[in-house]
């Protein structure tokens, strides 16, 4: 494992680390709101992966420099930016639905801890 | 470096059990990632992330916390199985990056499919200097229309979920959520 590889892939590895932190929060924590936070961390790390791939060293943001279409300017890749803009907005939409569900679950069960909900479910099933 | 700070914020998120602190840390995390996007030339993404990720979603989380309480109880089971799953997945992903081209290399294949066309032709074709805007609103306009459909569906979903609770318990406490 050479030093070059470390430098050129450092971004990807940190992104994967963050992704795994989000994933771990998602599957190991019982609190529903904490799970949604974990999902958001996971999601943001995917955004970072895409934006890292769109970066060109020494380039400027993809906003054309005047005079437009002339001159020799290096721009970063605009396509990942567009995809991620869409993804951010969809992400907040799904987050808000998730939080609304959590609020409803809190109302129906009186708790948002997964194991307590499971216990209540088991008790109601046993009673039937 | 910014990325290392982000990693620290992520770890703090994992440890803290007071949900108010978790939400604030998530806001910090989001703002840090917006800074990172600016450094990586994605200015449009950065201000969307700062407004939506650090702004609106923090407000939504706080609204939900006001309704659900802010204490997280200790996890009941051992976190061994999740840890193994996460380590294996992470290992596989790192192994996958070994084949990826290096960060920031202009010769990467991702930069030579349609991106060249967008950068060279979008001003003559569309007439907007910001390439991201012209791709978002014109070349990939259907994507954006689908996105607004998703947002609409989410807003309807949130309204249906929360309207039921207002109907049964007519108290003026249910505010703060709404896609």
CSV table of C-alpha atoms in Angstrom, one decimal:
chain,number,residue,atom,x,y,z
A,1,UNK,CA,0.0,0.0,0.0
A,2,UNK,CA,1.9,3.0,-1.2
A,3,UNK,CA,1.6,6.7,-0.1
A,4,UNK,CA,0.2,7.7,-3.5
A,5,UNK,CA,-2.7,5.4,-3.0
A,6,UNK,CA,-3.4,6.9,0.4
A,7,UNK,CA,-3.4,10.5,-0.9
A,8,UNK,CA,-5.5,9.8,-4.0
A,9,UNK,CA,-8.1,7.6,-2.1
A,10,UNK,CA,-8.2,9.4,1.2
A,11,UNK,CA,-11.5,11.1,0.3
A,12,UNK,CA,-13.1,7.8,-0.6
A,13,UNK,CA,-12.0,6.1,2.6
A,14,UNK,CA,-13.3,8.8,4.9
A,15,UNK,CA,-16.5,8.8,3.0
A,16,UNK,CA,-16.8,5.0,3.5
A,17,UNK,CA,-16.0,5.5,7.2
A,18,UNK,CA,-18.8,8.0,7.5
A,19,UNK,CA,-21.1,5.7,5.6
A,20,UNK,CA,-20.4,2.9,8.0
A,21,UNK,CA,-20.9,5.1,11.0
A,22,UNK,CA,-24.3,6.1,9.7
A,23,UNK,CA,-25.1,2.4,8.9
A,24,UNK,CA,-24.0,1.4,12.4
A,25,UNK,CA,-26.2,4.0,14.0
A,26,UNK,CA,-29.1,2.8,11.8
A,27,UNK,CA,-28.8,-0.9,12.7
A,28,UNK,CA,-27.6,-0.9,16.3
A,29,UNK,CA,-29.7,1.9,17.9
A,30,UNK,CA,-33.2,1.3,19.0
A,31,UNK,CA,-34.5,4.9,19.1
A,32,UNK,CA,-36.3,5.7,15.9
A,33,UNK,CA,-35.2,9.4,15.8
A,34,UNK,CA,-31.6,8.3,16.2
A,35,UNK,CA,-32.1,5.8,13.4
A,36,UNK,CA,-33.2,8.7,11.1
A,37,UNK,CA,-30.2,10.7,12.1
A,38,UNK,CA,-28.0,7.7,11.1
A,39,UNK,CA,-29.8,7.5,7.8
A,40,UNK,CA,-29.1,11.2,7.2
A,41,UNK,CA,-25.4,10.7,8.0
A,42,UNK,CA,-25.3,7.7,5.5
A,43,UNK,CA,-27.0,9.8,2.9
A,44,UNK,CA,-24.7,12.8,3.2
A,45,UNK,CA,-21.7,10.5,2.9
A,46,UNK,CA,-23.1,9.3,-0.4
A,47,UNK,CA,-23.4,12.9,-1.5
A,48,UNK,CA,-19.7,13.4,-0.6
A,49,UNK,CA,-18.7,10.4,-2.6
A,50,UNK,CA,-20.4,11.7,-5.7
A,51,UNK,CA,-19.0,15.2,-5.3
A,52,UNK,CA,-15.5,13.8,-4.8
A,53,UNK,CA,-15.8,12.0,-8.1
A,54,UNK,CA,-16.8,15.2,-9.9
A,55,UNK,CA,-13.9,17.2,-8.6
A,56,UNK,CA,-11.0,18.0,-11.0
A,57,UNK,CA,-7.8,19.2,-9.4
A,58,UNK,CA,-7.1,22.9,-10.1
A,59,UNK,CA,-10.5,23.4,-11.6
A,60,UNK,CA,-13.1,26.1,-10.8
A,61,UNK,CA,-16.8,25.6,-10.1
A,62,UNK,CA,-18.8,25.0,-13.2
A,63,UNK,CA,-20.0,28.5,-13.7
A,64,UNK,CA,-18.8,29.9,-17.0
A,65,UNK,CA,-16.2,32.7,-16.8
A,66,UNK,CA,-17.0,35.7,-19.0
A,67,UNK,CA,-16.6,35.8,-22.0
A,68,UNK,CA,-18.8,32.7,-22.0
A,69,UNK,CA,-17.6,29.6,-23.9
A,70,UNK,CA,-14.2,31.1,-24.7
A,71,UNK,CA,-10.9,31.1,-23.0
A,72,UNK,CA,-9.1,28.2,-21.5
A,73,UNK,CA,-10.7,27.5,-18.1
A,74,UNK,CA,-10.8,24.1,-16.4
A,75,UNK,CA,-14.2,23.4,-14.8
A,76,UNK,CA,-15.3,20.6,-12.4
A,77,UNK,CA,-17.8,18.1,-13.6
A,78,UNK,CA,-21.3,19.6,-13.3
A,79,UNK,CA,-23.3,16.4,-13.7
A,80,UNK,CA,-22.7,14.9,-10.1
A,81,UNK,CA,-23.7,18.3,-8.7
A,82,UNK,CA,-27.0,18.2,-10.5
A,83,UNK,CA,-27.7,14.7,-9.3
A,84,UNK,CA,-26.9,15.5,-5.7
A,85,UNK,CA,-29.0,18.6,-5.7
A,86,UNK,CA,-32.0,16.4,-6.6
A,87,UNK,CA,-30.9,13.9,-4.0
A,88,UNK,CA,-30.7,16.4,-1.2
A,89,UNK,CA,-34.3,17.6,-1.8
A,90,UNK,CA,-35.6,14.0,-2.0
A,91,UNK,CA,-33.6,13.2,1.2
A,92,UNK,CA,-35.3,16.0,3.2
A,93,UNK,CA,-38.7,14.7,1.9
A,94,UNK,CA,-38.1,11.2,3.0
A,95,UNK,CA,-36.7,12.5,6.4
A,96,UNK,CA,-39.9,14.4,7.0
A,97,UNK,CA,-42.1,11.4,6.3
A,98,UNK,CA,-39.9,9.3,8.6
A,99,UNK,CA,-40.3,11.9,11.4
A,100,UNK,CA,-44.0,12.1,10.9
A,101,UNK,CA,-44.2,8.3,11.2
A,102,UNK,CA,-42.1,8.5,14.4
A,103,UNK,CA,-44.6,11.0,15.8
A,104,UNK,CA,-47.5,8.7,15.0
A,105,UNK,CA,-45.8,5.7,16.5
A,106,UNK,CA,-45.1,7.7,19.7
A,107,UNK,CA,-48.8,8.5,19.8
A,108,UNK,CA,-49.9,5.0,19.2
A,109,UNK,CA,-47.4,3.2,21.5
A,110,UNK,CA,-46.2,5.9,23.9
A,111,UNK,CA,-42.6,5.2,23.0
A,112,UNK,CA,-40.2,5.4,20.1
A,113,UNK,CA,-37.8,2.7,21.4
A,114,UNK,CA,-37.8,-0.3,19.1
A,115,UNK,CA,-37.5,-3.0,21.9
A,116,UNK,CA,-40.3,-1.4,24.0
A,117,UNK,CA,-42.6,-1.4,20.9
A,118,UNK,CA,-41.7,-5.1,20.3
A,119,UNK,CA,-42.6,-5.9,23.9
A,120,UNK,CA,-45.9,-4.1,23.6
A,121,UNK,CA,-46.6,-6.0,20.4
A,122,UNK,CA,-45.8,-9.3,21.9
A,123,UNK,CA,-48.0,-8.6,24.9
A,124,UNK,CA,-51.0,-7.7,22.7
A,125,UNK,CA,-50.5,-10.8,20.7
A,126,UNK,CA,-50.3,-13.0,23.8
A,127,UNK,CA,-53.5,-11.4,25.1
A,128,UNK,CA,-55.4,-12.3,21.9
B,1,UNK,CA,-8.5,18.7,7.2
B,2,UNK,CA,-12.3,19.1,6.9
B,3,UNK,CA,-12.8,15.4,6.3
B,4,UNK,CA,-11.2,14.5,9.5
B,5,UNK,CA,-13.4,16.9,11.4
B,6,UNK,CA,-16.4,15.3,9.7
B,7,UNK,CA,-15.3,11.9,10.9
B,8,UNK,CA,-15.0,13.3,14.5
B,9,UNK,CA,-18.5,14.7,14.2
B,10,UNK,CA,-19.8,11.3,13.0
B,11,UNK,CA,-18.2,9.5,16.0
B,12,UNK,CA,-19.7,12.0,18.4
B,13,UNK,CA,-23.1,11.4,16.9
B,14,UNK,CA,-22.7,7.7,17.7
B,15,UNK,CA,-21.8,8.2,21.3
B,16,UNK,CA,-24.1,11.0,22.5
B,17,UNK,CA,-27.4,9.8,23.9
B,18,UNK,CA,-29.2,13.1,24.5
B,19,UNK,CA,-31.2,13.5,21.4
B,20,UNK,CA,-31.1,17.4,21.4
B,21,UNK,CA,-27.3,17.2,21.4
B,22,UNK,CA,-27.5,14.6,18.6
B,23,UNK,CA,-29.7,16.9,16.5
B,24,UNK,CA,-27.3,19.8,17.0
B,25,UNK,CA,-24.3,17.6,16.1
B,26,UNK,CA,-26.2,16.6,13.0
B,27,UNK,CA,-26.6,20.2,12.1
B,28,UNK,CA,-22.8,20.8,12.6
B,29,UNK,CA,-22.1,17.7,10.5
B,30,UNK,CA,-24.3,19.1,7.8
B,31,UNK,CA,-22.7,22.5,7.8
B,32,UNK,CA,-19.2,20.9,7.7
B,33,UNK,CA,-20.2,18.9,4.7
B,34,UNK,CA,-21.4,22.1,3.1
B,35,UNK,CA,-18.0,23.5,3.6
B,36,UNK,CA,-16.5,20.4,2.1
B,37,UNK,CA,-18.7,20.8,-1.0
B,38,UNK,CA,-17.5,24.4,-1.5
B,39,UNK,CA,-13.9,23.2,-1.4
B,40,UNK,CA,-14.7,20.5,-4.0
B,41,UNK,CA,-16.2,23.1,-6.4
B,42,UNK,CA,-19.9,22.2,-5.8
B,43,UNK,CA,-21.1,25.6,-4.7
B,44,UNK,CA,-24.8,25.0,-5.7
B,45,UNK,CA,-24.8,21.8,-3.7
B,46,UNK,CA,-23.1,23.5,-0.8
B,47,UNK,CA,-25.7,26.2,-0.3
B,48,UNK,CA,-28.5,23.7,-0.8
B,49,UNK,CA,-27.0,21.5,1.9
B,50,UNK,CA,-26.5,24.4,4.2
B,51,UNK,CA,-30.1,25.6,3.8
B,52,UNK,CA,-31.8,22.2,3.7
B,53,UNK,CA,-29.5,19.9,5.6
B,54,UNK,CA,-28.4,22.3,8.4
B,55,UNK,CA,-31.5,24.5,8.4
B,56,UNK,CA,-34.8,22.8,7.5
B,57,UNK,CA,-34.0,19.3,8.7
B,58,UNK,CA,-32.7,20.6,12.1
B,59,UNK,CA,-36.1,22.4,12.5
B,60,UNK,CA,-38.0,19.2,11.5
B,61,UNK,CA,-36.0,17.1,13.9
B,62,UNK,CA,-36.5,19.6,16.8
B,63,UNK,CA,-40.2,19.6,16.0
B,64,UNK,CA,-40.3,15.8,16.2
B,65,UNK,CA,-38.3,15.8,19.4
B,66,UNK,CA,-40.7,18.2,21.0
B,67,UNK,CA,-43.4,15.6,20.3
B,68,UNK,CA,-41.5,12.5,21.1
B,69,UNK,CA,-39.2,13.4,24.1
B,70,UNK,CA,-35.5,13.6,23.9
B,71,UNK,CA,-34.0,10.8,25.9
B,72,UNK,CA,-32.6,7.7,24.2
B,73,UNK,CA,-32.5,4.6,26.4
B,74,UNK,CA,-29.5,2.3,26.4
B,75,UNK,CA,-29.4,-0.3,23.6
B,76,UNK,CA,-30.6,-3.5,25.1
B,77,UNK,CA,-28.8,-6.1,23.0
B,78,UNK,CA,-25.0,-6.4,22.4
B,79,UNK,CA,-23.9,-4.4,19.4
B,80,UNK,CA,-21.6,-7.3,18.2
B,81,UNK,CA,-23.6,-8.4,15.2
B,82,UNK,CA,-24.2,-4.9,13.8
B,83,UNK,CA,-20.4,-4.2,14.3
B,84,UNK,CA,-19.5,-7.3,12.3
B,85,UNK,CA,-21.9,-6.4,9.5
B,86,UNK,CA,-20.6,-2.9,9.4
B,87,UNK,CA,-16.9,-3.9,9.4
B,88,UNK,CA,-17.5,-6.5,6.6
B,89,UNK,CA,-19.5,-4.0,4.5
B,90,UNK,CA,-16.8,-1.3,5.0
B,91,UNK,CA,-14.0,-3.7,4.2
B,92,UNK,CA,-15.7,-4.7,0.9
B,93,UNK,CA,-16.3,-1.0,0.0
B,94,UNK,CA,-12.7,-0.1,0.6
B,95,UNK,CA,-11.6,-3.1,-1.4
B,96,UNK,CA,-13.9,-1.8,-4.2
B,97,UNK,CA,-12.2,1.7,-4.2
B,98,UNK,CA,-8.9,0.1,-5.0
B,99,UNK,CA,-10.0,0.0,-8.7
B,100,UNK,CA,-11.2,3.5,-8.6
B,101,UNK,CA,-9.3,6.3,-10.4
B,102,UNK,CA,-7.5,8.8,-8.2
B,103,UNK,CA,-9.2,11.8,-6.7
B,104,UNK,CA,-9.2,14.9,-9.0
B,105,UNK,CA,-7.6,13.4,-12.0
B,106,UNK,CA,-8.9,15.2,-15.1
B,107,UNK,CA,-8.5,12.0,-17.2
B,108,UNK,CA,-11.1,10.1,-15.1
B,109,UNK,CA,-13.7,8.4,-17.3
B,110,UNK,CA,-16.5,10.2,-15.4
B,111,UNK,CA,-15.4,13.5,-16.9
B,112,UNK,CA,-15.6,12.4,-20.5
B,113,UNK,CA,-19.1,11.2,-21.2
B,114,UNK,CA,-21.6,14.0,-21.3
B,115,UNK,CA,-19.9,16.5,-19.1
B,116,UNK,CA,-17.8,17.8,-21.9
B,117,UNK,CA,-20.9,18.6,-23.9
B,118,UNK,CA,-22.5,20.4,-21.0
B,119,UNK,CA,-19.5,22.6,-20.4
B,120,UNK,CA,-18.8,23.4,-24.0
B,121,UNK,CA,-22.3,23.7,-25.5
B,122,UNK,CA,-24.6,24.7,-22.7
B,123,UNK,CA,-24.1,28.4,-23.1
B,124,UNK,CA,-24.8,28.5,-26.9
B,125,UNK,CA,-27.7,26.1,-26.4
B,126,UNK,CA,-29.4,27.4,-23.2
B,127,UNK,CA,-27.8,30.8,-22.5
B,128,UNK,CA,-27.2,30.5,-18.8
B,129,UNK,CA,-23.7,30.9,-17.5
B,130,UNK,CA,-24.2,28.5,-14.6
B,131,UNK,CA,-23.8,25.1,-16.1
B,132,UNK,CA,-25.5,23.3,-13.1
B,133,UNK,CA,-28.6,25.4,-13.6
B,134,UNK,CA,-28.9,24.7,-17.3
B,135,UNK,CA,-28.4,20.9,-16.8
B,136,UNK,CA,-30.8,20.9,-13.9
B,137,UNK,CA,-33.6,22.8,-15.6
B,138,UNK,CA,-33.1,21.9,-19.2
B,139,UNK,CA,-31.1,18.8,-20.1
B,140,UNK,CA,-32.3,16.8,-17.1
B,141,UNK,CA,-35.6,18.7,-16.6
B,142,UNK,CA,-37.6,15.5,-16.3
B,143,UNK,CA,-35.5,14.5,-13.3
B,144,UNK,CA,-36.4,17.8,-11.6
B,145,UNK,CA,-40.0,17.3,-12.4
B,146,UNK,CA,-39.9,13.8,-10.8
B,147,UNK,CA,-38.2,15.4,-7.8
B,148,UNK,CA,-41.0,17.9,-7.3
B,149,UNK,CA,-43.4,15.0,-7.6
B,150,UNK,CA,-41.6,13.2,-4.8
B,151,UNK,CA,-41.7,16.3,-2.6
B,152,UNK,CA,-45.4,16.7,-3.3
B,153,UNK,CA,-46.0,13.0,-2.4
B,154,UNK,CA,-44.0,13.5,0.8
B,155,UNK,CA,-45.9,16.6,1.8
B,156,UNK,CA,-49.2,14.8,1.3
B,157,UNK,CA,-47.9,11.8,3.3
B,158,UNK,CA,-46.9,14.0,6.2
B,159,UNK,CA,-50.2,15.8,6.1
B,160,UNK,CA,-52.2,12.6,6.1
B,161,UNK,CA,-50.1,11.2,9.0
B,162,UNK,CA,-50.4,14.3,11.2
B,163,UNK,CA,-53.9,15.4,10.2
B,164,UNK,CA,-55.3,12.2,11.8
B,165,UNK,CA,-53.7,13.1,15.2
B,166,UNK,CA,-55.1,16.6,15.1
B,167,UNK,CA,-58.6,15.2,14.3
B,168,UNK,CA,-58.6,13.0,17.3
B,169,UNK,CA,-56.9,15.2,19.8
B,170,UNK,CA,-57.8,18.8,19.0
B,171,UNK,CA,-55.0,20.5,21.0
B,172,UNK,CA,-52.9,23.3,19.5
B,173,UNK,CA,-49.6,21.5,20.2
B,174,UNK,CA,-49.0,19.8,16.9
B,175,UNK,CA,-46.8,22.1,14.9
B,176,UNK,CA,-43.3,22.1,13.6
B,177,UNK,CA,-43.7,19.3,10.9
B,178,UNK,CA,-44.8,19.7,7.4
B,179,UNK,CA,-42.7,18.7,4.3
